[in-house]
Short mmCIF file of C-alpha atoms in Angstrom, two decimals:
data_model
loop_
_atom_site.label_atom_id
_atom_site.label_comp_id
_atom_site.label_asym_id
_atom_site.label_seq_id
_atom_site.Cartn_x
_atom_site.Cartn_y
_atom_site.Cartn_z
CA UNK A 1 0.18 -0.06 -0.25
CA UNK A 2 1.66 3.38 -0.98
CA UNK A 3 0.07 6.20 1.08
CA UNK A 4 -3.24 5.25 1.76
CA UNK A 5 -3.67 3.40 -1.96
CA UNK A 6 -4.18 0.16 -1.64
CA UNK A 7 -2.10 -2.60 -4.51
CA UNK A 8 -4.21 -2.61 -6.73
CA UNK A 9 -5.30 0.27 -6.89
CA UNK A 10 -1.96 2.03 -7.87
CA UNK A 11 -1.96 0.90 -11.74
CA UNK A 12 -5.37 2.05 -12.47
CA UNK A 13 -4.28 5.60 -11.34
CA UNK A 14 -1.01 4.82 -13.21
CA UNK A 15 -2.98 4.92 -16.51
CA UNK A 16 -4.80 7.75 -16.18
CA UNK A 17 -2.14 9.84 -14.63
CA UNK A 18 0.01 8.97 -17.83
CA UNK A 19 -3.34 9.72 -19.94
CA UNK A 20 -3.76 13.39 -18.50
CA UNK A 21 -0.68 14.18 -19.33
CA UNK A 22 0.98 14.94 -22.19
CA UNK A 23 4.43 15.94 -22.31
CA UNK A 24 3.83 19.24 -23.84
CA UNK A 25 8.11 20.54 -24.97
CA UNK A 26 7.56 24.19 -24.13
CA UNK A 27 8.73 27.02 -26.08
CA UNK A 28 8.32 30.43 -25.39
CA UNK A 29 5.52 32.16 -25.82
CA UNK A 30 3.04 35.67 -25.80
CA UNK A 31 1.76 34.62 -22.62
CA UNK A 32 1.90 31.83 -19.84
CA UNK A 33 -2.18 31.25 -18.26
CA UNK A 34 -2.29 29.78 -15.14
CA UNK A 35 -4.80 28.11 -14.01
CA UNK A 36 -6.22 28.28 -10.58
CA UNK A 37 -7.04 25.56 -8.57
CA UNK A 38 -7.20 24.12 -4.40
CA UNK A 39 -3.91 23.00 -5.09
CA UNK A 40 -1.20 25.30 -5.28
CA UNK A 41 1.04 24.05 -7.41
CA UNK A 42 0.88 24.80 -10.76
CA UNK A 43 2.00 29.16 -8.75
CA UNK A 44 5.73 27.38 -8.88
CA UNK A 45 5.60 25.87 -12.25
CA UNK A 46 4.42 29.79 -13.51
CA UNK A 47 7.58 30.85 -11.52
CA UNK A 48 9.85 28.31 -13.12
CA UNK A 49 8.82 28.85 -16.84
CA UNK A 50 9.58 32.18 -16.15
CA UNK A 51 12.91 32.49 -14.65
CA UNK A 52 13.36 29.93 -17.58
CA UNK A 53 12.20 32.67 -19.53
CA UNK A 54 9.26 32.04 -21.48
CA UNK A 55 6.94 34.76 -21.27
CA UNK A 56 8.04 38.12 -19.33
CA UNK A 57 3.42 37.66 -19.24
CA UNK A 58 2.27 35.45 -16.55
CA UNK A 59 -1.75 35.66 -16.26
CA UNK A 60 -2.83 34.88 -12.92
CA UNK A 61 -6.30 32.95 -13.54
CA UNK A 62 -9.52 32.16 -11.37
CA UNK A 63 -12.13 33.26 -8.49
CA UNK A 64 -13.42 30.43 -6.40
CA UNK A 65 -13.99 27.14 -7.59
CA UNK A 66 -15.84 24.04 -6.46
CA UNK A 67 -13.63 23.45 -4.27
CA UNK A 68 -12.64 26.39 -2.45
CA UNK A 69 -15.39 28.56 -3.12
CA UNK A 70 -16.30 28.04 -0.19
CA UNK A 71 -12.34 28.73 1.71
CA UNK A 72 -12.59 31.82 3.64
CA UNK A 73 -9.14 33.06 1.52
CA UNK A 74 -8.10 35.17 -0.90
CA UNK A 75 -9.47 34.44 -4.98
CA UNK A 76 -7.57 31.77 -6.37
CA UNK A 77 -5.31 34.02 -8.41
CA UNK A 78 -4.61 36.21 -5.74
CA UNK A 79 -3.09 33.35 -3.95
CA UNK A 80 -1.22 31.84 -6.73
CA UNK A 81 0.58 35.52 -7.71
CA UNK A 82 1.95 36.30 -4.17
CA UNK A 83 3.72 32.96 -3.88
CA UNK A 84 4.46 33.26 -7.61
CA UNK A 85 6.42 36.58 -6.53
CA UNK A 86 7.76 34.72 -3.65
CA UNK A 87 9.52 32.39 -6.11
CA UNK A 88 11.71 35.64 -8.03
CA UNK A 89 8.47 36.42 -10.28
CA UNK A 90 8.50 40.52 -11.19
CA UNK A 91 5.10 41.78 -9.79
CA UNK A 92 5.12 43.92 -12.79
CA UNK A 93 4.92 41.11 -15.25
CA UNK A 94 1.97 39.33 -13.31
CA UNK A 95 -1.82 39.99 -14.85
CA UNK A 96 -4.63 38.92 -12.17
CA UNK A 97 -8.14 37.51 -13.66
CA UNK A 98 -10.40 36.50 -10.39
CA UNK A 99 -13.01 36.00 -12.09
CA UNK A 100 -13.24 32.04 -14.05
CA UNK A 101 -14.90 29.66 -11.27
CA UNK A 102 -13.64 26.15 -14.30
CA UNK A 103 -11.92 25.26 -17.23
CA UNK A 104 -13.05 27.27 -19.38
CA UNK A 105 -13.34 30.15 -17.86
CA UNK A 106 -9.85 30.46 -17.14
CA UNK A 107 -9.24 30.55 -20.60
CA UNK A 108 -11.08 32.86 -22.03
CA UNK A 109 -11.25 35.18 -19.29
CA UNK A 110 -7.99 35.91 -19.46
CA UNK A 111 -7.65 36.22 -23.59
CA UNK A 112 -10.14 38.33 -22.98
CA UNK A 113 -8.58 40.61 -20.56
CA UNK A 114 -5.23 40.54 -22.96
CA UNK A 115 -7.57 41.22 -25.62
CA UNK A 116 -9.08 44.39 -23.83
CA UNK A 117 -5.15 45.74 -23.32
CA UNK A 118 -4.12 45.53 -27.25
CA UNK A 119 -2.33 42.04 -25.86
CA UNK A 120 -3.64 38.93 -27.91
CA UNK A 121 -1.48 36.70 -28.21
CA UNK A 122 -0.17 34.98 -30.75
CA UNK A 123 1.07 31.21 -28.46
CA UNK A 124 0.23 31.13 -25.04
CA UNK A 125 1.59 28.29 -22.12
CA UNK A 126 -0.97 26.94 -20.47
CA UNK A 127 -0.23 25.71 -16.79
CA UNK A 128 -2.09 23.58 -14.69
CA UNK A 129 -2.64 20.59 -12.39
CA UNK A 130 -1.26 17.47 -13.58
CA UNK A 131 -4.08 15.46 -13.94
CA UNK A 132 -5.64 18.36 -16.46
CA UNK A 133 -3.52 19.39 -18.45
CA UNK A 134 -5.31 17.26 -21.27
CA UNK A 135 -8.58 18.90 -20.34
CA UNK A 136 -6.76 22.17 -20.55
CA UNK A 137 -5.52 22.21 -23.88
CA UNK A 138 -9.20 20.15 -25.11
CA UNK A 139 -10.85 23.53 -24.03
CA UNK A 140 -8.72 25.93 -25.19
CA UNK A 141 -8.65 24.66 -28.34
CA UNK A 142 -11.85 24.78 -29.48
CA UNK A 143 -12.98 28.65 -28.49
CA UNK A 144 -8.92 29.41 -30.44
CA UNK A 145 -8.12 26.64 -32.49
CA UNK A 146 -6.14 29.16 -34.28
CA UNK A 147 -3.73 29.57 -31.15
CA UNK A 148 -0.49 27.47 -30.80
CA UNK A 149 -0.75 26.18 -27.53
CA UNK A 150 1.21 24.36 -25.03
CA UNK A 151 0.45 22.69 -21.99
CA UNK A 152 2.72 21.80 -19.33
CA UNK A 153 1.92 21.53 -15.23
CA UNK A 154 3.86 20.81 -11.18
CA UNK A 155 6.67 18.17 -12.34
CA UNK A 156 6.47 15.82 -10.40
CA UNK A 157 5.72 11.19 -10.37
CA UNK A 158 2.67 10.12 -8.98
CA UNK A 159 3.94 8.61 -6.62
CA UNK A 160 5.88 11.91 -5.11
CA UNK A 161 2.01 13.04 -6.11
CA UNK A 162 0.09 11.50 -4.19
CA UNK A 163 2.17 12.51 -0.50
CA UNK A 164 2.39 16.14 -1.89
CA UNK A 165 -1.94 16.11 -1.88
CA UNK A 166 -3.56 17.00 0.91
CA UNK A 167 -6.49 14.00 0.41
CA UNK A 168 -5.24 12.06 -2.12
CA UNK A 169 -9.50 10.16 -1.75
CA UNK A 170 -10.94 13.72 -3.11
CA UNK A 171 -6.89 13.75 -5.77
CA UNK A 172 -8.51 10.63 -7.29
CA UNK A 173 -12.24 11.62 -8.01
CA UNK A 174 -11.70 14.54 -9.14
CA UNK A 175 -8.73 12.43 -11.97
CA UNK A 176 -12.35 10.38 -11.94
CA UNK A 177 -13.88 13.54 -13.31
CA UNK A 178 -11.21 14.98 -16.02
CA UNK A 179 -11.14 11.76 -17.22
CA UNK A 180 -15.35 11.73 -17.97
CA UNK A 181 -15.51 15.76 -18.99
CA UNK A 182 -12.87 14.38 -21.73
CA UNK A 183 -15.05 12.13 -22.87
CA UNK A 184 -18.54 13.69 -22.35
CA UNK A 185 -18.03 17.90 -23.18
CA UNK A 186 -16.63 17.30 -26.85
CA UNK A 187 -20.61 16.78 -27.16
CA UNK A 188 -21.57 19.87 -24.97
CA UNK A 189 -19.65 21.15 -26.93
CA UNK A 190 -16.85 22.22 -24.50
CA UNK A 191 -14.23 20.75 -25.74
CA UNK A 192 -12.52 19.12 -28.71
CA UNK A 193 -12.98 15.58 -29.44
CA UNK A 194 -9.25 13.29 -28.44
CA UNK A 195 -9.02 9.56 -27.92
CA UNK A 196 -9.68 7.67 -25.38
CA UNK A 197 -8.16 4.01 -24.86
CA UNK A 198 -9.44 1.84 -24.41
CA UNK A 199 -7.11 0.53 -21.63
CA UNK A 200 -7.79 3.65 -19.93
CA UNK A 201 -11.32 3.97 -20.37
CA UNK A 202 -11.42 0.40 -18.51
CA UNK A 203 -9.24 1.90 -15.81
CA UNK A 204 -12.16 4.23 -15.70
CA UNK A 205 -14.99 2.18 -15.23
CA UNK A 206 -13.12 0.45 -12.74
CA UNK A 207 -12.48 3.73 -10.25
CA UNK A 208 -16.29 4.07 -10.71
CA UNK A 209 -16.84 0.46 -9.68
CA UNK A 210 -15.24 0.95 -7.36
CA UNK A 211 -16.52 4.25 -5.61
CA UNK A 212 -14.56 7.28 -6.78
CA UNK A 213 -17.14 9.07 -8.69
CA UNK A 214 -17.78 11.40 -6.34
CA UNK A 215 -17.20 13.62 -9.37
CA UNK A 216 -18.81 12.32 -11.82
CA UNK A 217 -21.33 14.57 -14.08
CA UNK A 218 -25.22 12.92 -14.42
CA UNK A 219 -27.02 14.65 -16.38
CA UNK A 220 -31.04 15.20 -15.23
#
């Protein structure tokens, strides 16, 4: 057993984890959009990219999502920006978007903010949670099909990530829920379609059977 994860579950998690990550090669872009969440690791990844001179425009996006709306704290974007400044990012290079409450809004509101300032980018780097990479990419390409985008996240193995997260069961539920959205959201017009291999579908179904269904969308 690893950090509360049964031995028979770990291969299922590995299957989903590997599928969610795109492993894009990151090159300099006009801006970096950092998608807020309850996890703060993306802020550290954004600071790394800034130090590597991948872009000098960082947009931290996020108000209150489904897991942070009840917390008595600052908006996600502000919390992320504070961490980035501590990591060496200049405040003059930080833009805040504090209204988004989901993946699609992170992207749309950030791009609207840039457009209003006459800075509509020709290339974008998205920074998000490791298990959100594929869905973030699909959501961006649904909205901005002609703009090149690469996606990245905090560079960490699944084994180490399980040690870092506060609630392992919540993480598994979220990762399962994100996979379901990759499957069902294209029909709703939220994302571009993506192939889901059979072994990934089987791992998803098994995790749902085991009770990791708290983030599953049920159409009514």
